[in-house]
Amino acid sequence: MSAPAPAPVAAAVRSYTGVERAAVLMMLVGEEEAAAILQKLDPEEVRQLGSAMFAVADVSEQEMEDVLDDFVGKARERTGVTFDPRPKIEAVMNRALGPEKAESVLARITPPEAACELELLDWLDASEIAQMIEKEHPQIAAVMIANLDPAVGGQVLELLPDAVQPDILHRIARLGPINPDAVDTLKAVLANRRGGSGGGRAGGNGLTLGGTREAAKILQGARKATEQRVMPKLFKIDKDVAKAIEEAMFVFDNLLDMDDKNLGTLIRNVDGDILSRALKGVDEGARNRFLGCMSARAADGIRDEMEARGPMKLAEVLEAQKAMIAIARNLAKDGTIVMGASDDDYV
């Protein structure tokens, strides 16, 4: 009697990531439903999900069932369903009170929406945004750039004409509350770009954008050559704002971005008293990095001096660190040192 035939070996089921599982579900629903889902996602999520949909095009029947089982299981774990209550509430108010009274009541009870949702900006690259705002008033350009991720904002800034860059950066640093009319103007600029409607009027008292820290982040997103060209002109426009941006762009920890040669040169130009006070406020790893760029004898001397000082006020430490930053900036300006992790950022 012959031995029974071996049972067929089941094919290995692929293990899908969360994004890939979502992609499988997207492939199963209709086009209209899939489009409605995509409209709820931000640009990066759309890119990730779209890429995953191509990756799971060869999903097997068993893998599809596994994904569906997982989805059903997670759905049962949910304790509630979230939805946008606004349409329902507006409909009820209009029916009960009439349009005029309903509008008055809704204006007082509707929660404020996220400030200045210029969502189209997320879908445009830096060159498109720069082209769109190049001929706009510098204030409009400043508000637009302040709405961007700082890295993208830096790219947009450097793509604009050199002559307007200092003025726009100055305006970003001085931005504050933006009134609803200005927000409507921004939406109109975007509406013209896409050939659609700019939407309704902005509600509330406007929004707050910009500031010196935001301006500093944007300038950091640009190339070093842009910073070197813009900052001297900005000092001529507004010395206080330029100084505040400069201070926000560079903090004590940034000194650690320098290579050993440049850090060693900086240390040799700093008085031992300033160095010992400044290093009291850093962790052991950062402290060893500084001391490692000194001779063993000099490093031991700084350690002894820090130990002899005992506890220090934070204000004294910060003052010493600011003094070191100022020395580093001056050395960088005259070409003695290069600040940054590599020379690629400098021309």
XYZ file of C-alpha atoms in Angstrom:
347
model
C 0.000 0.000 0.000
C 1.492 3.317 -1.046
C 2.066 6.105 1.460
C -0.490 8.947 1.435
C 0.518 12.010 -0.534
C 1.916 14.808 1.634
C -0.407 17.690 2.373
C 0.247 20.730 0.257
C 2.428 23.324 1.940
C 0.615 26.600 2.393
C 2.337 29.533 0.820
C 3.933 31.915 3.282
C 1.642 34.831 4.019
C 3.306 38.179 3.630
C 3.481 40.408 6.679
C 2.099 43.825 5.772
C 2.899 47.146 7.423
C 0.131 49.394 8.661
C 0.331 51.581 5.541
C 0.241 48.502 3.276
C -2.824 47.151 5.116
C -4.527 50.477 4.546
C -3.511 50.281 0.881
C -5.139 46.846 0.540
C -8.379 48.220 1.974
C -8.198 51.172 -0.411
C -7.915 48.765 -3.341
C -11.062 46.973 -2.159
C -13.381 49.972 -1.850
C -14.893 51.813 -4.765
C -13.236 54.767 -6.477
C -15.637 57.294 -4.934
C -15.068 55.961 -1.413
C -11.302 55.828 -1.940
C -11.268 59.417 -3.178
C -13.272 60.540 -0.130
C -10.716 58.881 2.148
C -7.755 60.481 0.360
C -9.321 63.917 0.781
C -9.041 63.487 4.561
C -5.285 62.840 4.464
C -2.393 65.273 4.404
C 0.015 65.362 1.419
C 2.679 63.106 2.923
C 0.078 60.507 3.921
C -1.320 60.538 0.390
C 2.158 59.941 -1.032
C 2.855 57.063 1.344
C -0.528 55.437 0.774
C -0.339 55.835 -3.000
C 3.098 54.231 -3.098
C 1.870 51.361 -0.918
C -1.092 50.766 -3.238
C 1.353 50.008 -6.044
C 3.362 47.756 -3.715
C 0.365 45.555 -2.784
C -0.998 45.140 -6.289
C -0.194 41.399 -6.194
C -1.944 40.694 -2.865
C -3.185 37.115 -2.551
C -6.687 36.072 -1.522
C -5.424 34.751 1.830
C -3.522 37.964 2.527
C -6.599 39.985 1.649
C -8.664 37.973 4.140
C -6.032 38.503 6.831
C -6.096 42.251 6.278
C -9.894 42.326 6.438
C -9.932 40.214 9.626
C -7.429 42.560 11.201
C -9.499 45.585 10.188
C -12.725 44.085 11.595
C -10.950 43.189 14.840
C -9.621 46.700 15.292
C -12.995 48.207 14.412
C -14.644 46.180 17.194
C -12.122 47.537 19.684
C -13.190 51.085 18.968
C -15.280 52.620 21.742
C -16.859 55.276 19.577
C -17.061 56.833 16.149
C -15.882 60.373 15.510
C -17.496 62.594 12.911
C -17.882 66.222 11.995
C -21.029 67.445 13.821
C -21.069 70.814 12.098
C -23.454 69.992 9.167
C -25.960 68.327 11.496
C -25.948 71.180 14.020
C -26.229 73.820 11.292
C -29.188 72.018 9.714
C -31.006 71.707 13.052
C -30.359 75.354 13.958
C -31.575 76.591 10.585
C -34.764 74.550 10.805
C -35.500 75.574 14.394
C -34.513 79.252 14.324
C -34.424 80.307 10.712
C -31.313 81.323 8.753
C -30.700 84.742 10.360
C -31.039 83.678 14.002
C -29.208 80.424 13.326
C -26.244 82.292 11.849
C -26.080 84.542 14.914
C -26.155 81.604 17.338
C -23.639 79.536 15.347
C -21.229 82.450 15.210
C -21.076 82.387 19.023
C -20.977 78.639 19.637
C -18.964 77.209 16.724
C -15.413 76.301 17.821
C -12.696 78.252 15.965
C -11.059 76.417 13.090
C -7.344 75.939 12.774
C -5.674 79.238 11.993
C -5.080 80.145 8.368
C -5.427 76.745 6.763
C -3.667 77.540 3.506
C -3.692 73.853 2.668
C -2.748 74.194 -0.984
C 0.739 75.288 0.056
C 1.399 71.738 1.313
C 0.901 70.417 -2.211
C 3.227 72.843 -3.995
C 6.991 72.684 -4.239
C 9.256 75.600 -3.354
C 9.676 76.819 -6.939
C 5.912 76.953 -7.530
C 5.330 78.920 -4.335
C 8.178 81.326 -5.118
C 6.793 81.945 -8.603
C 3.324 82.501 -7.170
C 4.371 85.169 -4.640
C 7.265 86.789 -6.495
C 5.144 89.725 -7.683
C 2.992 89.973 -4.554
C 3.488 92.622 -1.878
C 6.345 91.632 0.482
C 3.874 91.410 3.362
C 1.835 88.800 1.482
C 5.024 86.893 0.663
C 6.087 87.050 4.324
C 2.813 85.609 5.590
C 2.857 82.891 2.939
C 6.392 81.818 3.848
C 5.590 81.927 7.571
C 2.846 79.358 6.882
C 5.356 76.887 5.451
C 7.553 74.323 7.091
C 10.778 76.244 7.890
C 12.877 74.041 5.581
C 10.524 74.718 2.655
C 10.224 78.377 3.661
C 14.004 78.724 3.471
C 14.023 77.293 -0.038
C 11.256 79.649 -1.142
C 13.055 82.650 0.352
C 16.274 81.965 -1.540
C 14.363 81.507 -4.817
C 12.926 85.023 -4.566
C 14.881 88.014 -5.957
C 17.896 88.910 -3.808
C 16.685 92.479 -3.398
C 13.483 91.518 -1.564
C 14.839 88.753 0.674
C 15.980 90.996 3.588
C 12.680 92.919 3.574
C 10.608 89.710 3.572
C 12.666 88.169 6.388
C 12.292 91.374 8.396
C 8.525 91.258 7.905
C 8.406 87.596 8.985
C 10.251 88.496 12.179
C 7.826 91.338 12.869
C 4.639 89.438 12.035
C 2.005 89.257 14.718
C -1.789 89.103 14.610
C -3.091 88.816 11.038
C -6.598 90.168 10.544
C -9.301 88.187 8.691
C -9.136 90.477 5.639
C -5.449 89.625 5.186
C -6.245 85.926 5.475
C -8.905 86.332 2.788
C -6.302 88.001 0.552
C -3.969 85.048 1.016
C -6.735 82.622 0.160
C -7.531 84.662 -2.942
C -3.907 84.407 -4.085
C -4.085 80.642 -3.745
C -7.496 80.539 -5.401
C -6.085 82.358 -8.418
C -3.262 79.817 -8.535
C -5.669 76.893 -8.741
C -8.442 78.696 -10.589
C -11.015 78.121 -7.869
C -12.790 79.866 -5.042
C -10.912 81.226 -2.082
C -13.518 80.001 0.375
C -15.416 81.908 3.011
C -14.185 84.711 5.179
C -11.862 83.975 8.054
C -13.571 84.073 11.415
C -12.507 85.376 14.801
C -9.770 87.916 15.418
C -7.300 86.569 12.879
C -4.172 84.657 13.780
C -0.612 85.156 14.896
C 2.328 84.219 12.694
C 6.040 84.725 12.448
C 8.414 86.148 15.024
C 12.202 86.199 15.234
C 12.439 82.486 16.055
C 10.316 81.578 13.038
C 12.402 83.880 10.840
C 15.560 82.225 12.158
C 14.227 78.743 11.345
C 13.332 79.833 7.830
C 16.776 81.337 7.253
C 18.347 78.134 8.561
C 16.353 76.271 5.908
C 18.087 78.278 3.195
C 21.645 77.800 2.021
C 24.449 79.410 3.986
C 25.181 81.748 1.089
C 21.662 83.182 1.429
C 22.192 83.833 5.130
C 25.538 85.505 4.470
C 23.951 87.773 1.863
C 20.731 88.590 3.725
C 21.914 89.187 7.293
C 24.197 92.220 6.624
C 21.342 93.903 4.727
C 18.918 93.034 7.511
C 21.228 94.700 10.056
C 20.919 97.899 8.001
C 17.110 97.634 7.975
C 16.630 96.805 11.675
C 19.625 96.089 13.889
C 17.563 94.824 16.831
C 15.569 92.357 14.720
C 18.700 91.151 12.932
C 20.464 90.578 16.245
C 17.466 88.683 17.640
C 17.349 86.454 14.549
C 21.092 85.841 14.749
C 20.803 84.816 18.395
C 17.861 82.515 17.652
C 19.721 80.876 14.759
C 22.686 79.805 16.819
C 22.681 78.347 20.328
C 25.522 76.957 22.405
C 24.875 73.344 21.382
C 25.502 74.323 17.759
C 29.175 74.758 18.623
C 29.343 70.976 18.802
C 28.515 70.820 15.092
C 32.003 72.083 14.302
C 34.776 69.611 13.566
C 37.614 69.150 16.068
C 39.979 71.489 14.226
C 37.569 74.437 14.197
C 36.352 73.747 17.730
C 39.949 73.647 18.933
C 40.644 76.999 17.264
C 37.597 78.501 18.964
C 38.656 77.194 22.392
C 42.122 78.708 22.011
C 40.460 82.092 21.472
C 38.260 81.841 24.572
C 39.470 82.929 27.988
C 39.751 80.042 30.448
C 37.407 81.750 32.906
C 34.659 82.042 30.266
C 35.194 78.460 29.114
C 35.015 76.967 32.603
C 31.809 78.861 33.381
C 30.217 77.956 30.041
C 30.972 74.240 30.409
C 29.338 74.096 33.847
C 25.996 74.155 32.075
C 26.472 71.236 29.649
C 26.218 67.487 30.092
C 29.245 65.259 30.510
C 29.296 64.122 26.880
C 29.283 67.656 25.476
C 31.842 68.754 28.060
C 34.199 65.935 27.068
C 33.860 66.964 23.415
C 35.121 70.456 24.226
C 37.867 69.238 26.520
C 38.906 66.617 23.978
C 39.946 69.413 21.615
C 42.438 70.708 24.198
C 45.731 69.399 25.440
C 45.452 67.013 28.382
C 47.102 69.565 30.668
C 44.772 72.406 29.631
C 41.714 70.146 29.936
C 42.728 69.114 33.467
C 43.095 72.777 34.347
C 39.560 73.566 33.172
C 38.172 70.584 35.113
C 39.935 71.749 38.278
C 38.621 75.272 37.797
C 35.025 74.051 37.306
C 35.259 71.906 40.441
C 36.676 74.790 42.457
C 33.812 77.075 41.422
C 31.149 74.909 43.013
C 27.471 75.570 42.204
C 26.848 78.499 39.869
C 23.812 80.562 38.978
C 22.256 79.649 35.649
C 22.432 83.290 34.557
C 26.230 83.245 34.926
C 26.506 80.086 32.839
C 24.272 81.455 30.082
C 26.227 84.711 30.022
C 29.472 82.779 29.489
C 27.898 80.642 26.772
C 26.643 83.740 24.952
C 30.162 85.166 25.138
C 31.524 81.999 23.502
C 28.885 82.176 20.773
C 29.797 85.808 20.083
C 33.488 84.888 19.804
C 32.611 82.026 17.452
C 30.562 84.337 15.212
C 33.400 86.867 14.998
C 35.928 84.153 14.159
C 33.590 82.805 11.485
C 33.061 86.258 9.968
C 36.799 86.842 9.530
C 37.323 83.318 8.158
C 39.331 81.945 11.081
C 36.859 79.102 11.677
C 34.031 77.462 9.764
C 30.837 76.956 11.740
C 28.842 73.899 10.716
C 29.303 70.178 10.291
C 30.865 70.479 6.843
C 32.152 73.032 4.376
C 29.437 72.143 1.880
C 27.148 74.855 3.299
C 29.656 77.620 2.638
C 30.788 79.273 -0.586
